[in-house]
Structure formats: C-alpha cells, structure tokens
Amino acid sequence: MAQVNGRGGQYGKALAVLGAATALAAAVAAPATAAQAQEGTPTTGQRYVALGDSYTSAPGVPEQSGGDCARSSVNYPALTAKALGIGSFKDVSCSGAKTDDMWRPQGDNPPQLNTLGRSTRLVTVGIGGNDIGFGDIIGTCAQLSATDPAGDPCRKKFTAGGSDELTKRIADTAPKIAKVLKDVHARAPYARVVLVGYPAIMPDNGVGCFPAVPIAAGDVPYLRDTEKHLNTMLKEQARKAGVRYADTYAPTVGHDVCTPTADRWIEGAQPENPAAPFHPNAKGESAMATAVLGALGHKR
C-alpha cells in the first residue's frame, strides 16, 4: 500500500477508498457538458415541476432515467407527486446542475426553467450545492484527511487566507438563489414554491468514522457547520422570496454517512445501498419527500 507523508496502513487504505469515491462523486457533481446555446421553447407548464441538482435527481437510486441527468423513479419529486396525486408532473432536475443551469442547457437537456408556465401550480427547487463546489470540497477534504486524520487539514486549507472561503462561497450563492426564485415566480405566477434544503451528510454530533469515510476528525464538524450555513442561507432566501422552505436536515440527523448500513440514508465514500457517494439513497429521498410534503402542510 502506498504511503502518504510517511503513513501507510489504514491511511493508505483511506486514499484507496478515496480514489474510487472521489471519481464518482466528481462525476456526479460536475456539470454536464453544455450543448450549443439555445433558449428552447417555453411550455404552458406542467402542474408540478421539480427543479434541482443531484440531491433532487438521486443518481444511482433505482430505477434510473433522464440520461446524463441521472433521475430516479423514487426521488423526492416523484414521491411527492405520488403522495399529492398529481398526474401532470415533470422532473427536470439534473445531476451537476448549478443555478446558471436554470437558464442554460445541460447536454441535451433544455434549461430547467423552460418547463414552467402559467398552469404550473407547484414548483420544488433544490439547488446551490454545486455553486459552492460541493464535489470539489468533499474531494479535497478526503484527500487531505490522510495527511492529518486526527486534525482539521481541510478547515485549515479553506481558512488559510484569514477568512473562510466556503463562507464566502455561500454568501456569493445567495443572490443566485434569489434570482432563481424570482424567475420561478415570473414564469409560474400561480404556483406554490418550495425551496428544498440539503440532508444531514456528516454526523450531526461531529464524530466521524475515518477511514471508512475519509474525512479527518476535525473536519467532520467543519463540514457539518458549512452545510448548516448553506441551509441557513437557503432558508433565508426562501423567506425573502415569500416561498416555503423544506428542512431536510433535521429529519435525516442520525442517518448520515457514518451510521450502520441498515440505518443509513446518506451514503458514504463507498455506497453500500444504491446511490452516488455522499448522496441520499432511496430512504434518504423518501425522508426528503416527507419534509417537502410537510412544508406543503400534507402528511404522508
């Protein structure tokens, strides 16, 4: 086993785990290649339209459709539509989507906002993680974990300049979220809109599980707090836009990447349930659907 900074054994094993996991996580988080620019044809709008990134589309969770967008038949939009009895439903979420992809094509997929129309009555939006570079953050933290598994090398990297780079990325994403919500209102003026937060990825108690999940001990609470900061920003943007916010973090606490396989709703570096690394599995998507329905005042 190759050594890293003089360390072998379990640390080398952690990097081996990282090799496969980071590659898949990056493939999921990276935006699809943009097709030649075209605006697409606006539609009259489905009654329920789901917009979002891979936490919405649920890559790896069977059954898969949507080509390179990697949508699951049991992701939270599909489960929400079923629970509400909505037949006119369109899921245009796409793995790797950023806020800009609301207005531009991803591969052969038209801009997500083009699906909205005046007949649309419900819109869910799950976006923002790729704008702060979620995939790169996880990959960087995982790689650095082998250099100081008991420390916080990732936090030190992102705060080396005297301020927290990830905090700045979240602040820079806030106006982008506001712009998305404003255009959703403009295109679907009669729709109820739900902005969906991100589930609990890292253990909420701050205790990690290196090397099974290659994140250094001190970086687990750092990443947890970064995600909480992201969700706080999303909740605030929802309030300012006058839309509902679905808290998917609280109901998924205790089902993070470090929990036993049977109780895990968010998979780790090497998924043991069908899902992409560091993404919700079918149980996680079901919990997210329950949160969305709760935000709409509906019980499953």
mmCIF file of C-alpha atoms in Angstrom:
data_model
loop_
_atom_site.group_PDB
_atom_site.id
_atom_site.type_symbol
_atom_site.label_atom_id
_atom_site.label_comp_id
_atom_site.label_asym_id
_atom_site.label_seq_id
_atom_site.Cartn_x
_atom_site.Cartn_y
_atom_site.Cartn_z
ATOM 1 C CA MET A 1 0.000 0.000 0.000
ATOM 2 C CA ALA A 2 1.401 3.398 -0.975
ATOM 3 C CA GLN A 3 2.332 5.673 1.885
ATOM 4 C CA VAL A 4 1.280 9.304 2.322
ATOM 5 C CA ASN A 5 3.599 11.613 4.273
ATOM 6 C CA GLY A 6 5.215 8.559 5.797
ATOM 7 C CA ARG A 7 1.926 6.987 6.838
ATOM 8 C CA GLY A 8 0.797 3.618 5.477
ATOM 9 C CA GLY A 9 -1.692 1.018 6.577
ATOM 10 C CA GLN A 10 -5.115 2.459 7.283
ATOM 11 C CA TYR A 11 -4.207 5.867 5.836
ATOM 12 C CA GLY A 12 -3.149 4.337 2.547
ATOM 13 C CA LYS A 13 -6.375 2.345 2.627
ATOM 14 C CA ALA A 14 -8.315 5.577 3.124
ATOM 15 C CA LEU A 15 -6.786 7.005 -0.018
ATOM 16 C CA ALA A 16 -7.643 3.839 -1.906
ATOM 17 C CA VAL A 17 -11.238 4.289 -0.809
ATOM 18 C CA LEU A 18 -10.978 7.922 -1.816
ATOM 19 C CA GLY A 19 -9.761 7.081 -5.310
ATOM 20 C CA ALA A 20 -12.973 5.391 -6.367
ATOM 21 C CA ALA A 21 -15.289 7.544 -4.286
ATOM 22 C CA THR A 22 -13.943 10.905 -5.351
ATOM 23 C CA ALA A 23 -14.026 9.933 -9.006
ATOM 24 C CA LEU A 24 -17.696 9.012 -8.798
ATOM 25 C CA ALA A 25 -18.589 11.989 -6.618
ATOM 26 C CA ALA A 26 -16.865 14.309 -9.070
ATOM 27 C CA ALA A 27 -18.682 12.723 -11.992
ATOM 28 C CA VAL A 28 -21.998 13.318 -10.252
ATOM 29 C CA ALA A 29 -21.189 16.833 -9.094
ATOM 30 C CA ALA A 30 -19.576 18.050 -12.314
ATOM 31 C CA PRO A 31 -21.947 19.899 -14.643
ATOM 32 C CA ALA A 32 -22.928 18.059 -17.819
ATOM 33 C CA THR A 33 -21.281 19.375 -20.987
ATOM 34 C CA ALA A 34 -23.337 22.272 -22.282
ATOM 35 C CA ALA A 35 -24.970 21.799 -25.645
ATOM 36 C CA GLN A 36 -24.844 24.552 -28.232
ATOM 37 C CA ALA A 37 -26.634 27.535 -26.755
ATOM 38 C CA GLN A 38 -30.334 27.603 -27.484
ATOM 39 C CA GLU A 39 -33.197 29.012 -25.499
ATOM 40 C CA GLY A 40 -35.616 26.166 -26.085
ATOM 41 C CA THR A 41 -39.343 26.523 -26.483
ATOM 42 C CA PRO A 42 -41.307 27.766 -23.460
ATOM 43 C CA THR A 43 -44.127 25.446 -22.463
ATOM 44 C CA THR A 44 -47.516 26.077 -20.949
ATOM 45 C CA GLY A 45 -46.188 24.287 -17.878
ATOM 46 C CA GLN A 46 -46.840 21.069 -16.009
ATOM 47 C CA ARG A 47 -48.896 21.332 -12.822
ATOM 48 C CA TYR A 48 -45.888 20.195 -10.761
ATOM 49 C CA VAL A 49 -42.326 20.867 -11.893
ATOM 50 C CA ALA A 50 -39.228 19.740 -9.979
ATOM 51 C CA LEU A 51 -36.020 21.707 -10.498
ATOM 52 C CA GLY A 52 -32.677 20.875 -8.962
ATOM 53 C CA ASP A 53 -29.334 19.121 -8.809
ATOM 54 C CA SER A 54 -28.238 15.571 -7.930
ATOM 55 C CA TYR A 55 -29.754 15.681 -4.434
ATOM 56 C CA THR A 56 -33.061 16.055 -6.241
ATOM 57 C CA SER A 57 -32.428 13.719 -9.173
ATOM 58 C CA ALA A 58 -30.910 10.952 -6.959
ATOM 59 C CA PRO A 59 -28.204 9.374 -9.167
ATOM 60 C CA GLY A 60 -27.639 5.680 -8.612
ATOM 61 C CA VAL A 61 -31.004 5.108 -6.927
ATOM 62 C CA PRO A 62 -33.080 2.626 -8.989
ATOM 63 C CA GLU A 63 -34.802 2.917 -11.330
ATOM 64 C CA GLN A 64 -32.738 5.446 -13.253
ATOM 65 C CA SER A 65 -33.839 7.601 -16.182
ATOM 66 C CA GLY A 66 -33.084 11.011 -17.616
ATOM 67 C CA GLY A 67 -29.838 10.052 -19.352
ATOM 68 C CA ASP A 68 -26.869 12.000 -18.012
ATOM 69 C CA CYS A 69 -29.181 13.795 -15.578
ATOM 70 C CA ALA A 70 -29.474 10.503 -13.630
ATOM 71 C CA ARG A 71 -33.012 10.840 -12.272
ATOM 72 C CA SER A 72 -34.540 8.180 -10.050
ATOM 73 C CA SER A 73 -38.118 6.944 -10.205
ATOM 74 C CA VAL A 74 -38.233 7.185 -6.400
ATOM 75 C CA ASN A 75 -36.548 10.539 -5.852
ATOM 76 C CA TYR A 76 -38.348 13.049 -3.647
ATOM 77 C CA PRO A 77 -40.161 14.809 -6.529
ATOM 78 C CA ALA A 78 -41.620 11.503 -7.775
ATOM 79 C CA LEU A 79 -42.688 10.528 -4.257
ATOM 80 C CA THR A 80 -44.148 13.991 -3.650
ATOM 81 C CA ALA A 81 -46.160 13.863 -6.874
ATOM 82 C CA LYS A 82 -47.478 10.418 -5.977
ATOM 83 C CA ALA A 83 -48.460 11.449 -2.445
ATOM 84 C CA LEU A 84 -50.298 14.520 -3.756
ATOM 85 C CA GLY A 85 -51.973 12.589 -6.558
ATOM 86 C CA ILE A 86 -50.543 14.896 -9.217
ATOM 87 C CA GLY A 87 -50.680 13.346 -12.681
ATOM 88 C CA SER A 88 -49.268 16.302 -14.605
ATOM 89 C CA PHE A 89 -45.704 16.154 -13.281
ATOM 90 C CA LYS A 90 -42.319 16.887 -14.829
ATOM 91 C CA ASP A 91 -38.968 16.285 -13.155
ATOM 92 C CA VAL A 92 -36.234 18.238 -14.921
ATOM 93 C CA SER A 93 -33.655 18.027 -12.115
ATOM 94 C CA CYS A 94 -30.180 17.141 -13.363
ATOM 95 C CA SER A 95 -27.012 15.900 -11.713
ATOM 96 C CA GLY A 96 -24.340 18.570 -11.642
ATOM 97 C CA ALA A 97 -26.777 21.464 -12.005
ATOM 98 C CA LYS A 98 -25.827 24.918 -10.767
ATOM 99 C CA THR A 99 -28.098 27.923 -10.542
ATOM 100 C CA ASP A 100 -26.946 29.002 -14.019
ATOM 101 C CA ASP A 101 -28.361 25.776 -15.427
ATOM 102 C CA MET A 102 -31.843 27.029 -14.694
ATOM 103 C CA TRP A 103 -31.371 29.199 -17.819
ATOM 104 C CA ARG A 104 -28.969 27.158 -19.956
ATOM 105 C CA PRO A 105 -28.919 23.637 -21.422
ATOM 106 C CA GLN A 106 -27.069 20.768 -19.762
ATOM 107 C CA GLY A 107 -26.041 18.388 -22.501
ATOM 108 C CA ASP A 108 -29.197 17.587 -24.457
ATOM 109 C CA ASN A 109 -31.384 18.832 -21.618
ATOM 110 C CA PRO A 110 -33.053 22.232 -22.101
ATOM 111 C CA PRO A 111 -32.896 24.939 -19.423
ATOM 112 C CA GLN A 112 -34.835 23.729 -16.401
ATOM 113 C CA LEU A 113 -36.921 26.890 -16.087
ATOM 114 C CA ASN A 114 -38.334 26.355 -19.582
ATOM 115 C CA THR A 115 -40.664 23.718 -18.138
ATOM 116 C CA LEU A 116 -42.592 26.256 -16.071
ATOM 117 C CA GLY A 117 -45.734 28.006 -17.237
ATOM 118 C CA ARG A 118 -48.844 29.805 -16.069
ATOM 119 C CA SER A 119 -50.622 26.494 -15.490
ATOM 120 C CA THR A 120 -47.921 25.305 -13.072
ATOM 121 C CA ARG A 121 -49.261 25.048 -9.528
ATOM 122 C CA LEU A 122 -46.309 23.557 -7.627
ATOM 123 C CA VAL A 123 -42.560 24.003 -8.016
ATOM 124 C CA THR A 124 -39.843 22.423 -5.885
ATOM 125 C CA VAL A 125 -36.291 23.748 -6.173
ATOM 126 C CA GLY A 126 -33.180 22.044 -4.779
ATOM 127 C CA ILE A 127 -30.065 23.944 -5.844
ATOM 128 C CA GLY A 128 -26.944 25.654 -4.512
ATOM 129 C CA GLY A 129 -24.603 22.822 -3.516
ATOM 130 C CA ASN A 130 -22.729 22.793 -6.805
ATOM 131 C CA ASP A 131 -22.468 26.574 -6.764
ATOM 132 C CA ILE A 132 -20.295 26.352 -3.650
ATOM 133 C CA GLY A 133 -18.328 23.453 -5.199
ATOM 134 C CA PHE A 134 -19.662 20.594 -3.120
ATOM 135 C CA GLY A 135 -17.922 17.828 -5.091
ATOM 136 C CA ASP A 136 -14.542 19.577 -5.011
ATOM 137 C CA ILE A 137 -14.901 20.293 -1.289
ATOM 138 C CA ILE A 138 -15.522 16.634 -0.456
ATOM 139 C CA GLY A 139 -12.701 15.506 -2.738
ATOM 140 C CA THR A 140 -10.240 17.997 -1.235
ATOM 141 C CA CYS A 141 -11.165 17.154 2.352
ATOM 142 C CA ALA A 142 -10.943 13.433 1.672
ATOM 143 C CA GLN A 143 -7.511 13.763 0.086
ATOM 144 C CA LEU A 144 -6.156 15.901 2.933
ATOM 145 C CA SER A 145 -7.571 13.585 5.603
ATOM 146 C CA ALA A 146 -4.715 11.101 5.153
ATOM 147 C CA THR A 147 -2.142 13.791 5.994
ATOM 148 C CA ASP A 148 -3.672 14.503 9.421
ATOM 149 C CA PRO A 149 -6.558 12.161 10.233
ATOM 150 C CA ALA A 150 -6.865 13.397 13.825
ATOM 151 C CA GLY A 151 -6.686 17.075 12.846
ATOM 152 C CA ASP A 152 -8.517 19.509 10.588
ATOM 153 C CA PRO A 153 -6.392 19.919 7.444
ATOM 154 C CA CYS A 154 -9.366 20.817 5.268
ATOM 155 C CA ARG A 155 -10.545 23.609 7.553
ATOM 156 C CA LYS A 156 -7.001 24.949 7.651
ATOM 157 C CA LYS A 157 -6.847 24.977 3.851
ATOM 158 C CA PHE A 158 -10.127 26.829 3.394
ATOM 159 C CA THR A 159 -9.323 29.379 6.128
ATOM 160 C CA ALA A 160 -5.648 29.876 5.290
ATOM 161 C CA GLY A 161 -6.222 33.393 3.988
ATOM 162 C CA GLY A 162 -7.612 34.630 7.287
ATOM 163 C CA SER A 163 -11.265 34.166 6.364
ATOM 164 C CA ASP A 164 -13.388 31.159 5.499
ATOM 165 C CA GLU A 165 -13.501 30.641 1.729
ATOM 166 C CA LEU A 166 -16.553 28.394 1.990
ATOM 167 C CA THR A 167 -18.466 31.026 3.948
ATOM 168 C CA LYS A 168 -17.737 33.452 1.127
ATOM 169 C CA ARG A 169 -18.923 30.946 -1.489
ATOM 170 C CA ILE A 170 -22.212 30.570 0.367
ATOM 171 C CA ALA A 171 -22.635 34.343 0.572
ATOM 172 C CA ASP A 172 -21.885 34.642 -3.149
ATOM 173 C CA THR A 173 -24.519 31.991 -3.921
ATOM 174 C CA ALA A 174 -27.306 33.784 -2.026
ATOM 175 C CA PRO A 175 -28.142 36.313 -4.781
ATOM 176 C CA LYS A 176 -28.095 33.493 -7.331
ATOM 177 C CA ILE A 177 -30.749 31.633 -5.337
ATOM 178 C CA ALA A 178 -32.762 34.845 -5.102
ATOM 179 C CA LYS A 179 -32.581 35.258 -8.887
ATOM 180 C CA VAL A 180 -33.799 31.694 -9.461
ATOM 181 C CA LEU A 181 -36.768 32.141 -7.137
ATOM 182 C CA LYS A 182 -37.657 35.473 -8.733
ATOM 183 C CA ASP A 183 -37.751 33.911 -12.198
ATOM 184 C CA VAL A 184 -39.763 30.935 -10.922
ATOM 185 C CA HIS A 185 -42.398 33.402 -9.705
ATOM 186 C CA ALA A 186 -42.329 35.248 -13.024
ATOM 187 C CA ARG A 187 -42.798 32.106 -15.115
ATOM 188 C CA ALA A 188 -45.213 30.324 -12.773
ATOM 189 C CA PRO A 189 -47.098 33.130 -11.007
ATOM 190 C CA TYR A 190 -49.820 30.847 -9.615
ATOM 191 C CA ALA A 191 -47.546 28.149 -8.228
ATOM 192 C CA ARG A 192 -46.714 27.258 -4.667
ATOM 193 C CA VAL A 193 -42.919 27.167 -4.471
ATOM 194 C CA VAL A 194 -40.813 25.096 -2.079
ATOM 195 C CA LEU A 195 -37.063 25.647 -1.748
ATOM 196 C CA VAL A 196 -35.559 22.373 -0.543
ATOM 197 C CA GLY A 197 -32.534 22.232 1.773
ATOM 198 C CA TYR A 198 -29.830 19.577 1.950
ATOM 199 C CA PRO A 199 -29.965 16.499 4.228
ATOM 200 C CA ALA A 200 -27.536 15.696 7.055
ATOM 201 C CA ILE A 201 -24.447 14.357 5.306
ATOM 202 C CA MET A 202 -21.893 14.429 8.138
ATOM 203 C CA PRO A 203 -22.751 13.187 11.647
ATOM 204 C CA ASP A 204 -24.568 15.954 13.495
ATOM 205 C CA ASN A 205 -22.631 15.125 16.681
ATOM 206 C CA GLY A 206 -19.391 15.924 14.852
ATOM 207 C CA VAL A 207 -17.871 12.460 15.342
ATOM 208 C CA GLY A 208 -16.598 10.945 12.097
ATOM 209 C CA CYS A 209 -15.679 7.399 11.065
ATOM 210 C CA PHE A 210 -12.232 7.594 9.427
ATOM 211 C CA PRO A 211 -11.042 5.704 7.418
ATOM 212 C CA ALA A 212 -14.399 4.224 6.298
ATOM 213 C CA VAL A 213 -15.379 7.767 5.379
ATOM 214 C CA PRO A 214 -12.055 9.531 4.716
ATOM 215 C CA ILE A 215 -12.712 12.844 6.444
ATOM 216 C CA ALA A 216 -10.337 13.952 9.231
ATOM 217 C CA ALA A 217 -11.761 14.132 12.750
ATOM 218 C CA GLY A 218 -11.642 17.914 12.997
ATOM 219 C CA ASP A 219 -13.068 18.392 9.519
ATOM 220 C CA VAL A 220 -16.275 16.475 10.249
ATOM 221 C CA PRO A 221 -17.734 19.287 12.428
ATOM 222 C CA TYR A 222 -16.310 21.857 9.991
ATOM 223 C CA LEU A 223 -18.149 20.329 7.043
ATOM 224 C CA ARG A 224 -21.266 19.826 9.162
ATOM 225 C CA ASP A 225 -21.277 23.507 10.087
ATOM 226 C CA THR A 226 -20.617 24.539 6.488
ATOM 227 C CA GLU A 227 -23.666 22.597 5.335
ATOM 228 C CA LYS A 228 -25.755 24.094 8.133
ATOM 229 C CA HIS A 229 -24.609 27.539 6.999
ATOM 230 C CA LEU A 230 -25.662 26.709 3.436
ATOM 231 C CA ASN A 231 -29.088 25.575 4.631
ATOM 232 C CA THR A 232 -29.479 28.699 6.771
ATOM 233 C CA MET A 233 -28.788 30.817 3.699
ATOM 234 C CA LEU A 234 -31.340 28.857 1.666
ATOM 235 C CA LYS A 235 -33.956 29.238 4.382
ATOM 236 C CA GLU A 236 -33.342 32.989 4.500
ATOM 237 C CA GLN A 237 -33.639 33.310 0.722
ATOM 238 C CA ALA A 238 -36.909 31.381 0.858
ATOM 239 C CA ARG A 239 -38.209 33.795 3.494
ATOM 240 C CA LYS A 240 -37.193 36.838 1.474
ATOM 241 C CA ALA A 241 -38.810 35.432 -1.675
ATOM 242 C CA GLY A 242 -42.018 34.536 0.133
ATOM 243 C CA VAL A 243 -41.735 30.821 -0.645
ATOM 244 C CA ARG A 244 -41.803 27.749 1.587
ATOM 245 C CA TYR A 245 -38.662 26.061 2.852
ATOM 246 C CA ALA A 246 -38.360 22.298 3.312
ATOM 247 C CA ASP A 247 -35.897 21.441 6.075
ATOM 248 C CA THR A 248 -34.446 18.080 5.060
ATOM 249 C CA TYR A 249 -31.540 18.314 7.511
ATOM 250 C CA ALA A 250 -33.333 17.818 10.849
ATOM 251 C CA PRO A 251 -35.304 14.707 9.820
ATOM 252 C CA THR A 252 -32.178 12.996 8.468
ATOM 253 C CA VAL A 253 -29.985 13.520 11.550
ATOM 254 C CA GLY A 254 -28.801 10.124 12.760
ATOM 255 C CA HIS A 255 -28.893 8.636 9.275
ATOM 256 C CA ASP A 256 -25.665 10.181 7.949
ATOM 257 C CA VAL A 257 -22.665 8.675 6.159
ATOM 258 C CA CYS A 258 -21.305 7.115 9.359
ATOM 259 C CA THR A 259 -24.415 5.261 10.508
ATOM 260 C CA PRO A 260 -24.786 1.474 10.065
ATOM 261 C CA THR A 261 -25.844 0.359 6.597
ATOM 262 C CA ALA A 262 -29.426 -0.508 7.556
ATOM 263 C CA ASP A 263 -29.999 2.913 9.164
ATOM 264 C CA ARG A 264 -28.047 4.960 6.629
ATOM 265 C CA TRP A 265 -29.958 7.369 4.402
ATOM 266 C CA ILE A 266 -26.918 9.237 3.042
ATOM 267 C CA GLU A 267 -24.240 7.006 1.564
ATOM 268 C CA GLY A 268 -20.525 7.446 2.222
ATOM 269 C CA ALA A 269 -17.437 7.134 0.064
ATOM 270 C CA GLN A 270 -18.285 3.554 -0.918
ATOM 271 C CA PRO A 271 -22.086 3.260 -1.081
ATOM 272 C CA GLU A 272 -23.497 0.066 0.399
ATOM 273 C CA ASN A 273 -27.018 0.956 -0.719
ATOM 274 C CA PRO A 274 -27.659 2.078 -4.318
ATOM 275 C CA ALA A 275 -26.748 5.781 -4.554
ATOM 276 C CA ALA A 276 -23.894 8.065 -5.505
ATOM 277 C CA PRO A 277 -21.181 8.720 -2.882
ATOM 278 C CA PHE A 278 -22.225 11.302 -0.268
ATOM 279 C CA HIS A 279 -25.765 11.368 -1.683
ATOM 280 C CA PRO A 280 -29.164 10.182 -0.437
ATOM 281 C CA ASN A 281 -30.232 6.615 -1.072
ATOM 282 C CA ALA A 282 -33.888 5.640 -1.521
ATOM 283 C CA LYS A 283 -34.599 6.015 2.201
ATOM 284 C CA GLY A 284 -33.000 9.447 2.165
ATOM 285 C CA GLU A 285 -35.088 10.558 -0.790
ATOM 286 C CA SER A 286 -38.200 9.293 0.987
ATOM 287 C CA ALA A 287 -37.318 11.357 4.060
ATOM 288 C CA MET A 288 -36.797 14.405 1.849
ATOM 289 C CA ALA A 289 -40.212 13.847 0.264
ATOM 290 C CA THR A 290 -41.787 13.774 3.718
ATOM 291 C CA ALA A 291 -40.109 17.112 4.500
ATOM 292 C CA VAL A 292 -41.391 18.656 1.266
ATOM 293 C CA LEU A 293 -44.904 17.412 1.936
ATOM 294 C CA GLY A 294 -44.678 18.797 5.463
ATOM 295 C CA ALA A 295 -43.732 22.202 4.083
ATOM 296 C CA LEU A 296 -46.911 21.999 1.996
ATOM 297 C CA GLY A 297 -48.996 21.050 5.024
ATOM 298 C CA HIS A 298 -49.505 17.488 3.810
ATOM 299 C CA LYS A 299 -48.819 14.338 5.834
ATOM 300 C CA ARG A 300 -47.732 11.029 4.224
#
